């Protein structure tokens, strides 16, 4: 099943690269960037990008931002964009959510010792998120699922996380990190998430484990990675987009979340 994706296009790579367009491509759009990958000069790349954006705009296949127009995204750099394409050194490079330049002319490039951190020009100085505290985020590292959840407030984010942890799995382009996370969570577990708006914290109670259970530490450690998947982490140690507190629920907690006494119920969400 297809999904909407965001794309940025640059001439060059690094902090001085020139952005020549962006698009939020609709989930049902029949557009493709494969032709752009075949560009062999900067002029050809720019022409192909312009044609691609124009065709998408005419066909109402996406929200287009042309060269010279203001930065379109609520995240401050292309680290939060699903796919970034840049023409550099006679070929087109592609980075997925700013993690590394993993494709060259449409072909996968394995990671290597020479890989360097991906740097993009700043599109804006602050983050324009809704419902979660805005912050100076120009130095932050963006999680792989940020593009899907950047408009969510804390309660919506909690529901999204519950769905990703408990619903039947449908592999997709953004699934690798979630597959890794879910592999560390026994399938019989159930969850109650409380969204604390004041402290911007998700309190996750895990049902199905007891203190001393051999899997408990691994589960707590896995769930502690959620802020890095659904938001950002800051190398300087500033607060994340949201905090997570993981508790192992005992049988007494069924009185607080009685619906979880039903073994068919996998998850509930409450707010404070």
mmCIF file of C-alpha atoms in Angstrom:
data_model
loop_
_atom_site.group_PDB
_atom_site.id
_atom_site.type_symbol
_atom_site.label_atom_id
_atom_site.label_comp_id
_atom_site.label_asym_id
_atom_site.label_seq_id
_atom_site.Cartn_x
_atom_site.Cartn_y
_atom_site.Cartn_z
ATOM 1 C CA UNK A 1 0.000 0.000 0.000
ATOM 2 C CA UNK A 2 1.426 3.385 -0.973
ATOM 3 C CA UNK A 3 1.718 6.324 1.406
ATOM 4 C CA UNK A 4 2.378 10.022 1.091
ATOM 5 C CA UNK A 5 6.040 11.042 1.117
ATOM 6 C CA UNK A 6 7.997 14.273 1.326
ATOM 7 C CA UNK A 7 10.929 15.074 -0.974
ATOM 8 C CA UNK A 8 13.558 17.837 -1.137
ATOM 9 C CA UNK A 9 15.822 18.473 -4.140
ATOM 10 C CA UNK A 10 19.245 20.143 -3.967
ATOM 11 C CA UNK A 11 22.115 21.148 -6.192
ATOM 12 C CA UNK A 12 25.148 20.059 -4.184
ATOM 13 C CA UNK A 13 25.417 18.560 -0.730
ATOM 14 C CA UNK A 14 26.299 20.144 2.575
ATOM 15 C CA UNK A 15 25.390 23.406 4.338
ATOM 16 C CA UNK A 16 25.845 25.480 1.153
ATOM 17 C CA UNK A 17 23.652 23.298 -1.093
ATOM 18 C CA UNK A 18 20.924 25.076 -3.065
ATOM 19 C CA UNK A 19 17.392 23.772 -2.636
ATOM 20 C CA UNK A 20 15.585 23.828 -5.988
ATOM 21 C CA UNK A 21 12.229 22.398 -4.946
ATOM 22 C CA UNK A 22 10.185 20.316 -2.521
ATOM 23 C CA UNK A 23 7.021 18.244 -2.704
ATOM 24 C CA UNK A 24 4.618 16.459 -0.397
ATOM 25 C CA UNK A 25 3.639 13.683 -2.789
ATOM 26 C CA UNK A 26 0.180 12.231 -2.268
ATOM 27 C CA UNK A 27 -0.315 8.585 -1.334
ATOM 28 C CA UNK A 28 -2.209 7.800 -4.544
ATOM 29 C CA UNK A 29 0.020 9.790 -6.883
ATOM 30 C CA UNK A 30 1.443 7.916 -9.849
ATOM 31 C CA UNK A 31 4.534 10.087 -9.942
ATOM 32 C CA UNK A 32 8.078 8.701 -9.849
ATOM 33 C CA UNK A 33 11.485 10.202 -9.210
ATOM 34 C CA UNK A 34 13.319 7.412 -11.028
ATOM 35 C CA UNK A 35 13.844 9.545 -14.126
ATOM 36 C CA UNK A 36 15.476 12.254 -11.997
ATOM 37 C CA UNK A 37 17.994 9.702 -10.694
ATOM 38 C CA UNK A 38 19.354 9.328 -14.238
ATOM 39 C CA UNK A 39 20.490 12.965 -14.532
ATOM 40 C CA UNK A 40 24.144 13.343 -15.522
ATOM 41 C CA UNK A 41 24.562 17.116 -15.172
ATOM 42 C CA UNK A 42 23.364 19.809 -12.804
ATOM 43 C CA UNK A 43 21.324 21.472 -15.561
ATOM 44 C CA UNK A 44 19.665 18.192 -16.528
ATOM 45 C CA UNK A 45 18.863 17.470 -12.866
ATOM 46 C CA UNK A 46 17.316 20.924 -12.400
ATOM 47 C CA UNK A 47 15.243 20.540 -15.592
ATOM 48 C CA UNK A 48 14.004 17.083 -14.567
ATOM 49 C CA UNK A 49 13.087 18.303 -11.067
ATOM 50 C CA UNK A 50 11.221 21.287 -12.509
ATOM 51 C CA UNK A 51 9.308 19.042 -14.927
ATOM 52 C CA UNK A 52 8.481 16.578 -12.156
ATOM 53 C CA UNK A 53 7.155 19.316 -9.850
ATOM 54 C CA UNK A 54 5.172 20.954 -12.643
ATOM 55 C CA UNK A 55 3.550 17.646 -13.663
ATOM 56 C CA UNK A 56 2.646 16.867 -10.043
ATOM 57 C CA UNK A 57 1.170 20.349 -9.612
ATOM 58 C CA UNK A 58 -0.900 20.147 -12.782
ATOM 59 C CA UNK A 59 -2.099 16.658 -11.916
ATOM 60 C CA UNK A 60 -2.858 17.690 -8.309
ATOM 61 C CA UNK A 61 -0.636 14.820 -7.180
ATOM 62 C CA UNK A 62 1.099 16.725 -4.404
ATOM 63 C CA UNK A 63 1.799 19.988 -2.610
ATOM 64 C CA UNK A 64 4.643 21.611 -4.552
ATOM 65 C CA UNK A 65 7.164 24.245 -3.476
ATOM 66 C CA UNK A 66 9.185 25.655 -6.373
ATOM 67 C CA UNK A 67 12.715 27.031 -6.401
ATOM 68 C CA UNK A 68 13.066 30.288 -4.492
ATOM 69 C CA UNK A 69 9.911 29.809 -2.436
ATOM 70 C CA UNK A 70 10.005 29.695 1.411
ATOM 71 C CA UNK A 71 10.812 26.502 3.283
ATOM 72 C CA UNK A 72 7.584 24.426 3.325
ATOM 73 C CA UNK A 73 8.075 22.054 6.252
ATOM 74 C CA UNK A 74 7.515 22.376 10.009
ATOM 75 C CA UNK A 75 10.840 20.608 10.650
ATOM 76 C CA UNK A 76 13.857 22.904 10.308
ATOM 77 C CA UNK A 77 16.139 20.882 7.980
ATOM 78 C CA UNK A 78 15.854 18.052 5.461
ATOM 79 C CA UNK A 79 16.702 15.585 8.226
ATOM 80 C CA UNK A 80 12.939 15.420 8.775
ATOM 81 C CA UNK A 81 12.093 14.910 5.075
ATOM 82 C CA UNK A 82 11.364 11.373 3.874
ATOM 83 C CA UNK A 83 13.671 11.527 0.822
ATOM 84 C CA UNK A 84 16.300 14.119 -0.090
ATOM 85 C CA UNK A 85 17.834 14.067 -3.579
ATOM 86 C CA UNK A 86 20.983 16.023 -4.434
ATOM 87 C CA UNK A 87 23.063 16.312 -7.582
ATOM 88 C CA UNK A 88 26.740 16.249 -6.672
ATOM 89 C CA UNK A 89 29.917 15.096 -8.475
ATOM 90 C CA UNK A 90 28.176 14.107 -11.709
ATOM 91 C CA UNK A 91 25.463 11.966 -10.141
ATOM 92 C CA UNK A 92 22.301 12.019 -8.030
ATOM 93 C CA UNK A 93 22.507 11.019 -4.369
ATOM 94 C CA UNK A 94 19.512 10.161 -2.167
ATOM 95 C CA UNK A 95 19.263 10.212 1.625
ATOM 96 C CA UNK A 96 16.297 8.803 3.493
ATOM 97 C CA UNK A 97 15.266 10.998 6.447
ATOM 98 C CA UNK A 98 18.761 12.411 6.692
ATOM 99 C CA UNK A 99 20.371 9.221 7.952
ATOM 100 C CA UNK A 100 23.043 8.933 5.206
ATOM 101 C CA UNK A 101 23.445 9.194 1.433
ATOM 102 C CA UNK A 102 22.369 5.590 0.822
ATOM 103 C CA UNK A 103 21.614 5.676 -2.929
ATOM 104 C CA UNK A 104 23.700 6.765 -5.906
ATOM 105 C CA UNK A 105 21.851 7.145 -9.224
ATOM 106 C CA UNK A 106 19.082 4.975 -7.780
ATOM 107 C CA UNK A 107 21.427 2.163 -6.708
ATOM 108 C CA UNK A 108 21.909 1.198 -3.062
ATOM 109 C CA UNK A 109 25.254 2.161 -1.510
ATOM 110 C CA UNK A 110 26.237 -0.006 1.495
ATOM 111 C CA UNK A 111 27.446 1.823 4.613
ATOM 112 C CA UNK A 112 31.192 2.146 4.923
ATOM 113 C CA UNK A 113 33.920 3.560 7.158
ATOM 114 C CA UNK A 114 34.089 6.728 5.044
ATOM 115 C CA UNK A 115 30.481 7.737 5.751
ATOM 116 C CA UNK A 116 30.180 11.200 7.272
ATOM 117 C CA UNK A 117 27.201 12.820 9.042
ATOM 118 C CA UNK A 118 24.678 14.272 6.611
ATOM 119 C CA UNK A 119 24.497 18.080 6.755
ATOM 120 C CA UNK A 120 21.737 20.205 5.214
ATOM 121 C CA UNK A 121 21.155 23.960 5.001
ATOM 122 C CA UNK A 122 18.776 25.295 7.654
ATOM 123 C CA UNK A 123 15.281 25.781 6.325
ATOM 124 C CA UNK A 124 14.123 27.485 9.504
ATOM 125 C CA UNK A 125 15.498 28.132 12.983
ATOM 126 C CA UNK A 126 12.698 26.668 15.052
ATOM 127 C CA UNK A 127 10.333 23.748 14.880
ATOM 128 C CA UNK A 128 6.662 24.366 14.027
ATOM 129 C CA UNK A 129 5.082 21.352 15.698
ATOM 130 C CA UNK A 130 1.474 21.441 16.878
ATOM 131 C CA UNK A 131 0.573 20.450 20.406
ATOM 132 C CA UNK A 132 4.116 19.692 21.584
ATOM 133 C CA UNK A 133 6.492 22.386 22.791
ATOM 134 C CA UNK A 134 8.332 24.134 19.994
ATOM 135 C CA UNK A 135 12.076 24.404 20.442
ATOM 136 C CA UNK A 136 15.284 25.400 18.723
ATOM 137 C CA UNK A 137 15.926 22.210 16.774
ATOM 138 C CA UNK A 138 18.633 23.113 14.279
ATOM 139 C CA UNK A 139 21.102 20.710 15.961
ATOM 140 C CA UNK A 140 18.735 17.821 16.530
ATOM 141 C CA UNK A 141 18.843 14.399 14.883
ATOM 142 C CA UNK A 142 15.500 13.321 13.488
ATOM 143 C CA UNK A 143 13.851 9.951 13.999
ATOM 144 C CA UNK A 144 12.738 7.712 11.133
ATOM 145 C CA UNK A 145 9.015 8.162 11.852
ATOM 146 C CA UNK A 146 9.007 11.927 12.342
ATOM 147 C CA UNK A 147 7.575 12.698 8.910
ATOM 148 C CA UNK A 148 4.379 10.766 9.671
ATOM 149 C CA UNK A 149 3.786 12.262 13.121
ATOM 150 C CA UNK A 150 4.978 15.875 12.989
ATOM 151 C CA UNK A 151 1.413 17.261 13.207
ATOM 152 C CA UNK A 152 0.381 15.046 16.143
ATOM 153 C CA UNK A 153 -0.220 16.391 19.610
ATOM 154 C CA UNK A 154 0.854 14.199 22.515
ATOM 155 C CA UNK A 155 -2.380 12.194 22.714
ATOM 156 C CA UNK A 156 -2.418 11.552 18.972
ATOM 157 C CA UNK A 157 1.213 10.533 19.162
ATOM 158 C CA UNK A 158 0.404 8.081 21.957
ATOM 159 C CA UNK A 159 -2.359 6.523 19.850
ATOM 160 C CA UNK A 160 -0.020 6.224 16.883
ATOM 161 C CA UNK A 161 2.578 4.481 19.044
ATOM 162 C CA UNK A 162 -0.029 2.101 20.486
ATOM 163 C CA UNK A 163 -1.148 1.199 16.971
ATOM 164 C CA UNK A 164 2.414 0.550 15.829
ATOM 165 C CA UNK A 165 3.112 -1.628 18.880
ATOM 166 C CA UNK A 166 -0.074 -3.703 18.873
ATOM 167 C CA UNK A 167 -1.825 -3.858 15.495
ATOM 168 C CA UNK A 168 -1.072 -6.586 12.918
ATOM 169 C CA UNK A 169 2.090 -5.657 11.075
ATOM 170 C CA UNK A 170 2.055 -4.324 7.493
ATOM 171 C CA UNK A 171 5.616 -3.956 6.184
ATOM 172 C CA UNK A 172 6.307 -0.690 4.400
ATOM 173 C CA UNK A 173 9.046 1.805 3.504
ATOM 174 C CA UNK A 174 9.406 3.073 7.079
ATOM 175 C CA UNK A 175 9.121 -0.270 8.848
ATOM 176 C CA UNK A 176 12.738 -1.335 9.466
ATOM 177 C CA UNK A 177 13.162 0.412 12.810
ATOM 178 C CA UNK A 178 9.713 -0.664 14.010
ATOM 179 C CA UNK A 179 10.412 -4.271 13.014
ATOM 180 C CA UNK A 180 13.561 -4.125 15.134
ATOM 181 C CA UNK A 181 11.652 -2.610 18.072
ATOM 182 C CA UNK A 182 8.741 -5.046 17.901
ATOM 183 C CA UNK A 183 11.160 -7.985 17.748
ATOM 184 C CA UNK A 184 12.216 -7.064 21.287
ATOM 185 C CA UNK A 185 8.613 -7.035 22.591
ATOM 186 C CA UNK A 186 6.951 -10.391 23.402
ATOM 187 C CA UNK A 187 3.690 -10.611 21.406
ATOM 188 C CA UNK A 188 1.517 -11.329 24.476
ATOM 189 C CA UNK A 189 2.242 -7.941 26.057
ATOM 190 C CA UNK A 190 -0.485 -5.327 26.520
ATOM 191 C CA UNK A 191 -0.008 -1.608 27.082
ATOM 192 C CA UNK A 192 -1.649 1.351 28.785
ATOM 193 C CA UNK A 193 -0.276 4.722 27.742
ATOM 194 C CA UNK A 194 -1.073 7.855 29.730
ATOM 195 C CA UNK A 195 -0.294 11.140 27.972
ATOM 196 C CA UNK A 196 0.786 13.784 30.489
ATOM 197 C CA UNK A 197 0.322 17.045 28.569
ATOM 198 C CA UNK A 198 1.838 19.271 31.267
ATOM 199 C CA UNK A 199 5.155 17.434 31.428
ATOM 200 C CA UNK A 200 5.063 16.288 27.761
ATOM 201 C CA UNK A 201 5.548 12.699 28.867
ATOM 202 C CA UNK A 202 4.135 9.342 27.805
ATOM 203 C CA UNK A 203 3.820 6.932 30.722
ATOM 204 C CA UNK A 204 3.734 3.381 29.383
ATOM 205 C CA UNK A 205 2.478 0.578 31.612
ATOM 206 C CA UNK A 206 3.374 -2.871 30.342
ATOM 207 C CA UNK A 207 1.020 -5.727 31.249
ATOM 208 C CA UNK A 208 2.231 -9.315 31.047
ATOM 209 C CA UNK A 209 5.622 -8.987 32.743
ATOM 210 C CA UNK A 210 6.665 -9.107 36.394
ATOM 211 C CA UNK A 211 9.706 -7.756 38.215
ATOM 212 C CA UNK A 212 12.545 -10.187 37.689
ATOM 213 C CA UNK A 213 11.209 -11.452 34.356
ATOM 214 C CA UNK A 214 14.199 -12.036 32.073
ATOM 215 C CA UNK A 215 12.520 -10.079 29.262
ATOM 216 C CA UNK A 216 11.652 -7.068 31.419
ATOM 217 C CA UNK A 217 14.910 -5.163 31.028
ATOM 218 C CA UNK A 218 14.920 -5.656 27.246
ATOM 219 C CA UNK A 219 11.334 -4.413 26.977
ATOM 220 C CA UNK A 220 12.013 -1.313 29.076
ATOM 221 C CA UNK A 221 15.146 -0.576 27.049
ATOM 222 C CA UNK A 222 13.296 -1.002 23.741
ATOM 223 C CA UNK A 223 10.428 1.297 24.733
ATOM 224 C CA UNK A 224 12.897 3.913 25.932
ATOM 225 C CA UNK A 225 13.918 4.316 22.262
ATOM 226 C CA UNK A 226 10.491 5.666 21.246
ATOM 227 C CA UNK A 227 11.466 9.392 21.408
ATOM 228 C CA UNK A 228 14.280 8.718 18.933
ATOM 229 C CA UNK A 229 11.879 7.002 16.509
ATOM 230 C CA UNK A 230 8.973 9.435 16.678
ATOM 231 C CA UNK A 231 10.792 12.727 17.101
ATOM 232 C CA UNK A 232 14.306 13.859 17.685
ATOM 233 C CA UNK A 233 17.311 13.350 19.861
ATOM 234 C CA UNK A 234 19.798 16.084 20.661
ATOM 235 C CA UNK A 235 23.534 15.329 20.782
ATOM 236 C CA UNK A 236 23.988 18.128 23.333
ATOM 237 C CA UNK A 237 21.565 16.515 25.751
ATOM 238 C CA UNK A 238 18.688 19.001 25.478
ATOM 239 C CA UNK A 239 15.175 17.647 26.195
ATOM 240 C CA UNK A 240 13.658 15.346 23.534
ATOM 241 C CA UNK A 241 10.363 16.024 21.802
ATOM 242 C CA UNK A 242 8.653 13.972 24.497
ATOM 243 C CA UNK A 243 9.758 11.849 27.436
ATOM 244 C CA UNK A 244 8.902 8.208 28.124
ATOM 245 C CA UNK A 245 8.451 6.513 31.499
ATOM 246 C CA UNK A 246 8.020 2.719 31.425
ATOM 247 C CA UNK A 247 6.335 0.832 34.296
ATOM 248 C CA UNK A 248 5.744 -2.890 34.730
ATOM 249 C CA UNK A 249 2.112 -3.248 35.757
ATOM 250 C CA UNK A 250 1.067 -5.761 38.392
ATOM 251 C CA UNK A 251 -2.353 -7.356 38.831
ATOM 252 C CA UNK A 252 -3.524 -4.479 41.018
ATOM 253 C CA UNK A 253 -3.324 -2.115 38.025
ATOM 254 C CA UNK A 254 -6.348 -3.802 36.435
ATOM 255 C CA UNK A 255 -8.419 -1.732 38.818
ATOM 256 C CA UNK A 256 -7.065 1.434 37.160
ATOM 257 C CA UNK A 257 -7.379 0.059 33.627
ATOM 258 C CA UNK A 258 -10.109 -2.581 34.013
ATOM 259 C CA UNK A 259 -10.503 -2.989 30.266
ATOM 260 C CA UNK A 260 -7.080 -4.658 30.225
ATOM 261 C CA UNK A 261 -8.508 -7.498 32.318
ATOM 262 C CA UNK A 262 -9.878 -8.707 28.992
ATOM 263 C CA UNK A 263 -7.022 -10.623 27.392
ATOM 264 C CA UNK A 264 -8.261 -9.629 23.933
ATOM 265 C CA UNK A 265 -7.605 -5.943 24.681
ATOM 266 C CA UNK A 266 -4.061 -5.036 23.709
ATOM 267 C CA UNK A 267 -3.899 -1.360 24.596
ATOM 268 C CA UNK A 268 -5.630 1.705 26.062
ATOM 269 C CA UNK A 269 -4.768 5.399 26.135
ATOM 270 C CA UNK A 270 -5.658 7.948 28.811
ATOM 271 C CA UNK A 271 -4.740 11.606 29.240
ATOM 272 C CA UNK A 272 -4.136 13.882 32.202
#
